[in-house]
PDB file of C-alpha atoms in Angstrom:
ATOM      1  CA  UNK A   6      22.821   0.397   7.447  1.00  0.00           C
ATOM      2  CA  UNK A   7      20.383  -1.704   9.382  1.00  0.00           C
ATOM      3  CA  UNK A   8      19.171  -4.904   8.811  1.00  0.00           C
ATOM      4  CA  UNK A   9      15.492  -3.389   7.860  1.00  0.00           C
ATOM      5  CA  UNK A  10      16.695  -1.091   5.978  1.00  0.00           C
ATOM      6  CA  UNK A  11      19.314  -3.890   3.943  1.00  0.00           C
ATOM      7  CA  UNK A  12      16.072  -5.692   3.497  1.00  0.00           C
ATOM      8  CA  UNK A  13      13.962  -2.945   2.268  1.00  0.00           C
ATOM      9  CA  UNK A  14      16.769  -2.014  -0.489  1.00  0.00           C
ATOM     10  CA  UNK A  15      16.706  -5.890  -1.586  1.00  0.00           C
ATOM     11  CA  UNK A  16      13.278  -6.290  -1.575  1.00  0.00           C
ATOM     12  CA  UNK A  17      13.226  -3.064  -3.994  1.00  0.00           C
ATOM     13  CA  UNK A  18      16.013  -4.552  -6.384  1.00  0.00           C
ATOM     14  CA  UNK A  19      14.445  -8.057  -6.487  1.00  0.00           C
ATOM     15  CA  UNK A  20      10.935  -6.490  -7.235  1.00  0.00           C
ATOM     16  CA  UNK A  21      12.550  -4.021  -9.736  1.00  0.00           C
ATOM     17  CA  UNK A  22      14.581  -7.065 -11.708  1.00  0.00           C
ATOM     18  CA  UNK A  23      12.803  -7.470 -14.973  1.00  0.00           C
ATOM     19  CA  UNK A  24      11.966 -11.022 -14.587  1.00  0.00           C
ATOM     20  CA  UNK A  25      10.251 -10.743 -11.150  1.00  0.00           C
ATOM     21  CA  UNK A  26       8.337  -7.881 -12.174  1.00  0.00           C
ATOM     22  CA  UNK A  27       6.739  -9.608 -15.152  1.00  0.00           C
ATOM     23  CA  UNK A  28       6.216 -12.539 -12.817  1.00  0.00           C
ATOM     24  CA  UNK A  29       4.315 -10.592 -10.496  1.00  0.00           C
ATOM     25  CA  UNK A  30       2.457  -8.675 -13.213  1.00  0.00           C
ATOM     26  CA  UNK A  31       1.382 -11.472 -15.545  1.00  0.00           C
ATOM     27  CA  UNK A  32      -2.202 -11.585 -13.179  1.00  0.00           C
ATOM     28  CA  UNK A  33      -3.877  -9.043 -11.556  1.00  0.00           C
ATOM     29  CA  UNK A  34      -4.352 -10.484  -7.846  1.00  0.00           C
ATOM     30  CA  UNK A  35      -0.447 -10.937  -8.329  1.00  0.00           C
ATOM     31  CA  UNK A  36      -0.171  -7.060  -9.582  1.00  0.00           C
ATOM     32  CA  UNK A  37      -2.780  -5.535  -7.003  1.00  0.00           C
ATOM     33  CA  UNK A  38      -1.871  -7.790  -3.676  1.00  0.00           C
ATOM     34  CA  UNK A  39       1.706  -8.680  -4.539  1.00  0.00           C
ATOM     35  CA  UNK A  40       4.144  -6.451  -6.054  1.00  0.00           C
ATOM     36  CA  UNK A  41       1.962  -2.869  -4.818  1.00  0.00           C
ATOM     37  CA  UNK A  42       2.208  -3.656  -0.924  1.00  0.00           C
ATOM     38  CA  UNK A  43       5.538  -5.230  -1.380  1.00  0.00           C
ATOM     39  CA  UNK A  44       7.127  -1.963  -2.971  1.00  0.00           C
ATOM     40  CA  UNK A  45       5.437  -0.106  -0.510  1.00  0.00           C
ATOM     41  CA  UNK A  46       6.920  -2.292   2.841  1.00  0.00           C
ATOM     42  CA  UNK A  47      10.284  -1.737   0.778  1.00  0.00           C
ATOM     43  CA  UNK A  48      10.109   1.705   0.934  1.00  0.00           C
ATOM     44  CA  UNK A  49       8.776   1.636   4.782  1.00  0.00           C
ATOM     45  CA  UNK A  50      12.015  -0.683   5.261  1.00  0.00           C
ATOM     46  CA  UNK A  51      14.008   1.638   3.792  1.00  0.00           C
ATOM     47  CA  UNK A  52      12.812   4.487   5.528  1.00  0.00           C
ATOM     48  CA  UNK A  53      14.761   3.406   8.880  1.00  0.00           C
ATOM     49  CA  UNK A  54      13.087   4.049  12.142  1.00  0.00           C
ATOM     50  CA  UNK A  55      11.042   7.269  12.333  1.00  0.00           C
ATOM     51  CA  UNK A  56      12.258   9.716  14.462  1.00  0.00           C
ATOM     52  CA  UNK A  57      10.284  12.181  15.847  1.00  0.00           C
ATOM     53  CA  UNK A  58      13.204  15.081  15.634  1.00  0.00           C
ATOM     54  CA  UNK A  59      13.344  13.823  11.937  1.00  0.00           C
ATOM     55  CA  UNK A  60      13.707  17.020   8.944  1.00  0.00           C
ATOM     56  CA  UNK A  61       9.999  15.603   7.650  1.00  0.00           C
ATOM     57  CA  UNK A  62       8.675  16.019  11.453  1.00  0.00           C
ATOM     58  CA  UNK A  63       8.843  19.840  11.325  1.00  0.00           C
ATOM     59  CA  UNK A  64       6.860  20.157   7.883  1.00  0.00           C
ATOM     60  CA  UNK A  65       4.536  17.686   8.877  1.00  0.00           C
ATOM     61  CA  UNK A  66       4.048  17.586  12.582  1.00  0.00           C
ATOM     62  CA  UNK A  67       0.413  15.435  12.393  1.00  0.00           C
ATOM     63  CA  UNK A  68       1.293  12.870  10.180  1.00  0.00           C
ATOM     64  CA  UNK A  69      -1.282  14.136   7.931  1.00  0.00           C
ATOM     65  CA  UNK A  70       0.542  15.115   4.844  1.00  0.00           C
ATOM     66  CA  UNK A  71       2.572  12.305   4.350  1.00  0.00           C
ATOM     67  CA  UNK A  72      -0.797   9.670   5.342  1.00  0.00           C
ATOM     68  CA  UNK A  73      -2.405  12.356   2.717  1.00  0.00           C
ATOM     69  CA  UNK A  74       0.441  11.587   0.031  1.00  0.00           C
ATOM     70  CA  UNK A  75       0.140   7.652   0.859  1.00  0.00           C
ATOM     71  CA  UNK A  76      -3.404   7.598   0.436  1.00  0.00           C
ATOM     72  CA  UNK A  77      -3.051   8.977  -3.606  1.00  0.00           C
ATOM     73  CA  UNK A  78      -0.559   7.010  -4.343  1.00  0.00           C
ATOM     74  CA  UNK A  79      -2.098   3.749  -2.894  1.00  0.00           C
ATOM     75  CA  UNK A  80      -5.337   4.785  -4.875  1.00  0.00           C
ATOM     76  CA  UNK A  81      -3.967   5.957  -7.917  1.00  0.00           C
ATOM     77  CA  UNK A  82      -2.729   2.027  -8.214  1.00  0.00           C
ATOM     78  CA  UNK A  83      -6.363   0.672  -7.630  1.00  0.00           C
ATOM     79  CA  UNK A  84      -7.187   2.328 -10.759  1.00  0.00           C
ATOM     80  CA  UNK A  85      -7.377  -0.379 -13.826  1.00  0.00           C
ATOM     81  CA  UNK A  86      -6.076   2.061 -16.518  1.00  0.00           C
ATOM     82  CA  UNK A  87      -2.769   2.676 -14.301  1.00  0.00           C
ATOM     83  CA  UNK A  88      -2.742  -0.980 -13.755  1.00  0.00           C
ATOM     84  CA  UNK A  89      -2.843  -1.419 -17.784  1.00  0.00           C
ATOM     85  CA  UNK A  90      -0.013   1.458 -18.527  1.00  0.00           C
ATOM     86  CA  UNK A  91       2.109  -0.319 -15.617  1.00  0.00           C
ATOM     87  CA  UNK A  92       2.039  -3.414 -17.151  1.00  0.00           C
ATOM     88  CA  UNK A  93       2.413  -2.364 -21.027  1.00  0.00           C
ATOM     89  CA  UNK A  94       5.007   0.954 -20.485  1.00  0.00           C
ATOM     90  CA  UNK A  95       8.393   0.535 -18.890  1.00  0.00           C
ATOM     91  CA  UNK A  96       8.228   4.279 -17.556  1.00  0.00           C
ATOM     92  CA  UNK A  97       4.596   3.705 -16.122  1.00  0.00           C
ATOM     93  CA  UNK A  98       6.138   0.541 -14.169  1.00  0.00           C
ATOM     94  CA  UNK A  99       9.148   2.941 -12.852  1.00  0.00           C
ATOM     95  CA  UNK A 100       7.013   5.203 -11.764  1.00  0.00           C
ATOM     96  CA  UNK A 101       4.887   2.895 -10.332  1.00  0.00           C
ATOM     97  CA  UNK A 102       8.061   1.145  -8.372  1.00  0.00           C
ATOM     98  CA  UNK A 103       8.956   4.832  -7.428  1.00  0.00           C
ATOM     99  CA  UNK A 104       5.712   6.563  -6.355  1.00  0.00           C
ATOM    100  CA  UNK A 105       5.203   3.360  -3.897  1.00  0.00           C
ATOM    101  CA  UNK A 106       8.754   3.051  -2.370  1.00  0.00           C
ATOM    102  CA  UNK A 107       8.502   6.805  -1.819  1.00  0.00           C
ATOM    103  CA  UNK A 108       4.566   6.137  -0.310  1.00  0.00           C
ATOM    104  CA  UNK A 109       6.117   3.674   2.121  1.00  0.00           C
ATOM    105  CA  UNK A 110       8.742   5.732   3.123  1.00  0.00           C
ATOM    106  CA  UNK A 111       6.463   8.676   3.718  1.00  0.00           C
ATOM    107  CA  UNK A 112       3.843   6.339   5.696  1.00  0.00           C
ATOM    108  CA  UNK A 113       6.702   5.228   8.125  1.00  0.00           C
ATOM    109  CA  UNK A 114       7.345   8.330   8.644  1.00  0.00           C
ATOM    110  CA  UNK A 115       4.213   9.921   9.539  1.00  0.00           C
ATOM    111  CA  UNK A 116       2.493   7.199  10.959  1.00  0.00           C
ATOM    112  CA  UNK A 117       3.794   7.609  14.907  1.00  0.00           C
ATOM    113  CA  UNK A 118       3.326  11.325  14.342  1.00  0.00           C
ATOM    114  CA  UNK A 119      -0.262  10.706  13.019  1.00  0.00           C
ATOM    115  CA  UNK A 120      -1.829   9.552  16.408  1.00  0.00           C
ATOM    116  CA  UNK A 121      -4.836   7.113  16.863  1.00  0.00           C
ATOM    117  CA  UNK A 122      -7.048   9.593  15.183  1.00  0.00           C
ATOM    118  CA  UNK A 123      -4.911  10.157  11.947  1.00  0.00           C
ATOM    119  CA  UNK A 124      -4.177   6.461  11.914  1.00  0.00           C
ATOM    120  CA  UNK A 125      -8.155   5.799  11.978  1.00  0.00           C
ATOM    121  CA  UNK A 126      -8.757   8.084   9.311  1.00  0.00           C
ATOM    122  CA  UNK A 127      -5.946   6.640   7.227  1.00  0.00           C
ATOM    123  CA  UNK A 128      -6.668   2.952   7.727  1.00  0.00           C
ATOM    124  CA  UNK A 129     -10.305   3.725   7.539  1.00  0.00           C
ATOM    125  CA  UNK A 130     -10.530   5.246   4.498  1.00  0.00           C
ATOM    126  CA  UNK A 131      -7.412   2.588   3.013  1.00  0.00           C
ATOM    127  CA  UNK A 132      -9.874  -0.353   3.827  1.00  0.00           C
ATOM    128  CA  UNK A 133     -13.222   1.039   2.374  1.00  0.00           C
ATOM    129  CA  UNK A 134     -11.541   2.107  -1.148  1.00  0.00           C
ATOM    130  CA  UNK A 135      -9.663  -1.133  -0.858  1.00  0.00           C
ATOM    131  CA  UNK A 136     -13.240  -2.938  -0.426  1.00  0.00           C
ATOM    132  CA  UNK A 137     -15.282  -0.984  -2.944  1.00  0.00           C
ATOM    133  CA  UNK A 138     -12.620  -1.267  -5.342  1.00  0.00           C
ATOM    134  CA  UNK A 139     -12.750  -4.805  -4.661  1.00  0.00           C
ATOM    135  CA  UNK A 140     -16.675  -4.962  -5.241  1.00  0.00           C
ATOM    136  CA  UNK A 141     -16.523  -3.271  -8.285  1.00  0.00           C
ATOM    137  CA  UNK A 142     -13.314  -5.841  -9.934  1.00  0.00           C
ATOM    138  CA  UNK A 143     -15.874  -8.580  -8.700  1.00  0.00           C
ATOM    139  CA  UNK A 144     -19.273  -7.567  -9.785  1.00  0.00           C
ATOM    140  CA  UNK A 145     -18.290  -5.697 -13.327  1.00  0.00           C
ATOM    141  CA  UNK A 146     -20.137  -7.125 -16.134  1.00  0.00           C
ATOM    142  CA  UNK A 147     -16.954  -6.302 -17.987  1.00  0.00           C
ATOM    143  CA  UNK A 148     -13.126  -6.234 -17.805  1.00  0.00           C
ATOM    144  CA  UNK A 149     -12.077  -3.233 -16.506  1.00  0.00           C
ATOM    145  CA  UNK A 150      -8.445  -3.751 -17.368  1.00  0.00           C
ATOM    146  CA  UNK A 151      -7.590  -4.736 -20.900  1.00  0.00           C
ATOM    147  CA  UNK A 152      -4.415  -6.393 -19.859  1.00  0.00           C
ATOM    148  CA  UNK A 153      -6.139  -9.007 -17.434  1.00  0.00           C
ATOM    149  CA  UNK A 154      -9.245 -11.680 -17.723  1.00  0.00           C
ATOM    150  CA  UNK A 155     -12.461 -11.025 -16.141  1.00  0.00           C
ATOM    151  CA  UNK A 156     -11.552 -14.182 -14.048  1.00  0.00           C
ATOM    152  CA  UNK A 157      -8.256 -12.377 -13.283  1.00  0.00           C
ATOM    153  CA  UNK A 158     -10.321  -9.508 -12.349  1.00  0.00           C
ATOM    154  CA  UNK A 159     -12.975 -11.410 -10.031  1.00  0.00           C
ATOM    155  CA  UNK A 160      -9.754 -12.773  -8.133  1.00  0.00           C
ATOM    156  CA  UNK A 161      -8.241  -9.426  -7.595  1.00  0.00           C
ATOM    157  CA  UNK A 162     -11.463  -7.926  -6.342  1.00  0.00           C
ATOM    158  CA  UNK A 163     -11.906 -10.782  -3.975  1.00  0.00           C
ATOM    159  CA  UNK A 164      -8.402 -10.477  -2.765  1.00  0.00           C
ATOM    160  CA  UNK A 165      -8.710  -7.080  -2.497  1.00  0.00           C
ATOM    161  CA  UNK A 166     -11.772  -7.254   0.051  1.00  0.00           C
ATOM    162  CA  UNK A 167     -10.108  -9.847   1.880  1.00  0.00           C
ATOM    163  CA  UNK A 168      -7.460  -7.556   2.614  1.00  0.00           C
ATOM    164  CA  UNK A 169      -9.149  -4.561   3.226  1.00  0.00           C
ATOM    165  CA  UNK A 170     -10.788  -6.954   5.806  1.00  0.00           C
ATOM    166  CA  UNK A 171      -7.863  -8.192   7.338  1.00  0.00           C
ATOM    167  CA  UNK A 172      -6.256  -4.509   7.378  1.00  0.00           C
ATOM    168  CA  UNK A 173      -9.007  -2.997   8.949  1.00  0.00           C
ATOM    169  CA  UNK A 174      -8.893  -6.364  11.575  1.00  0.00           C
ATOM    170  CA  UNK A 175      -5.323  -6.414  12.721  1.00  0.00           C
ATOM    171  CA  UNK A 176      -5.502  -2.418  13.081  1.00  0.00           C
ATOM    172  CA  UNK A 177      -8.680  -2.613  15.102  1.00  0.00           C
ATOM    173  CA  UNK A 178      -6.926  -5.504  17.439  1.00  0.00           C
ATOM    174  CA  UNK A 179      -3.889  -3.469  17.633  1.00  0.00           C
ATOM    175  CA  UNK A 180      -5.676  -0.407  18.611  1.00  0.00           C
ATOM    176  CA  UNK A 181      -7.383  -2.442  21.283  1.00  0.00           C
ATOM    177  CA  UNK A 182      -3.706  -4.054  22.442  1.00  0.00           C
ATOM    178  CA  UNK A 183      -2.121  -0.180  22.719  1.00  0.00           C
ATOM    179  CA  UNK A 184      -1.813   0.738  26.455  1.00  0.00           C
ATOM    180  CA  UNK A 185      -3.985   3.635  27.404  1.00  0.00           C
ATOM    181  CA  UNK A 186      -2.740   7.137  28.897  1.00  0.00           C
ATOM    182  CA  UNK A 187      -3.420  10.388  28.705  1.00  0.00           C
ATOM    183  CA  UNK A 188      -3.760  10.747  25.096  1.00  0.00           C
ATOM    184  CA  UNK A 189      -5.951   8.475  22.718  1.00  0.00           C
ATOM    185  CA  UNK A 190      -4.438   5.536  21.959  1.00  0.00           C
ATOM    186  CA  UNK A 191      -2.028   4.831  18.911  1.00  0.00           C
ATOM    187  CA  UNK A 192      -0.901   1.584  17.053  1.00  0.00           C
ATOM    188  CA  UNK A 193       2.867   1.870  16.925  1.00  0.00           C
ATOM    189  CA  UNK A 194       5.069   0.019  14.241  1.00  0.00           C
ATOM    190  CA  UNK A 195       8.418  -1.611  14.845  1.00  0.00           C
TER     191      UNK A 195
END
């Protein structure tokens, strides 16, 4: 076992020990921008180096199944009534731990495969329902999740467009980085 991959399966035990979970749950910026893209780089980490002659490679030569998968997974936790059932049912918050280590692992995966055009399409659409969710935690009259504040709710949103600005950033200056050939460029992952 590698040392990612040793990483990614303590990083999914420590997140999955009751005492860190309810830690990381008790606000929403903690809930939203903690524990969900932590699960999901523990499952990336776990996932191992891609390889192209990979089983998953052959189903999904483009990428675009598993970015596809990643994508409804990652959005089905923006919503505030699965943040609410995460926090108040046990088997909500194992499938949430679940459905985002297996997101991770499936984004590792299909991400080299996806090429600069699938990876575009991915990150683009990641950062615009990350900042529109974000708008609409920080501008609701009311509290969307019954579990969290409104103040707990204006934090998340703001967090939540800060990183769906820094995302779409570091992507964009990666993109720019990747050496040029015959095909379009594409941001590749360690």
């Amino acid at each position: 076992m590698t040392t990612a991959r040793r990483l990614g399966a303590l990083m999914a035990i420590v997140l999955a020990a009751t005492p860190v979970r309810d830690l990381l749950v008790t606000r929403m910026s903690l809930h939203m921008l903690a524990q969900v893209p932590l699960l999901l780089l523990a499952g990336w980490l776990l996932r191992g180096r891609a390889s192209s002659r990979s089983m998953d490679a052959s189903f999904d030569p483009a990428g675009a199944s598993g970015l596809l998968i990643g994508t409804a997974v990652l959005t089905t936790w923006m919503i505030p009534r699965a943040l609410d059932l995460a926090v108040t049912s046990p088997s909500v918050a194992w499938l949430q731990s679940v459905t985002l280590l297996a997101a991770g692992a499936l984004l590792r995966g299909a991400w080299a495969r996806a090429g600069a055009i699938g990876q575009a399409f991915f990150v683009g659409n990641l950062t615009w329902m990350a900042a529109v969710a974000g708008l609409l935690l920080r501008d609701a009259p009311v509290r969307l999740c019954t579990t969290y504040l409104e103040r707990d709710q204006y934090y998340a949103g703001t967090g939540l467009l800060l990183f769906a600005t820094a995302c779409g950033v570091r992507w964009f200056a990666q993109w720019l980085a990747a050496p040029t050939g015959d095909s379009p460029r594409a941001v590749r992952v360690p």
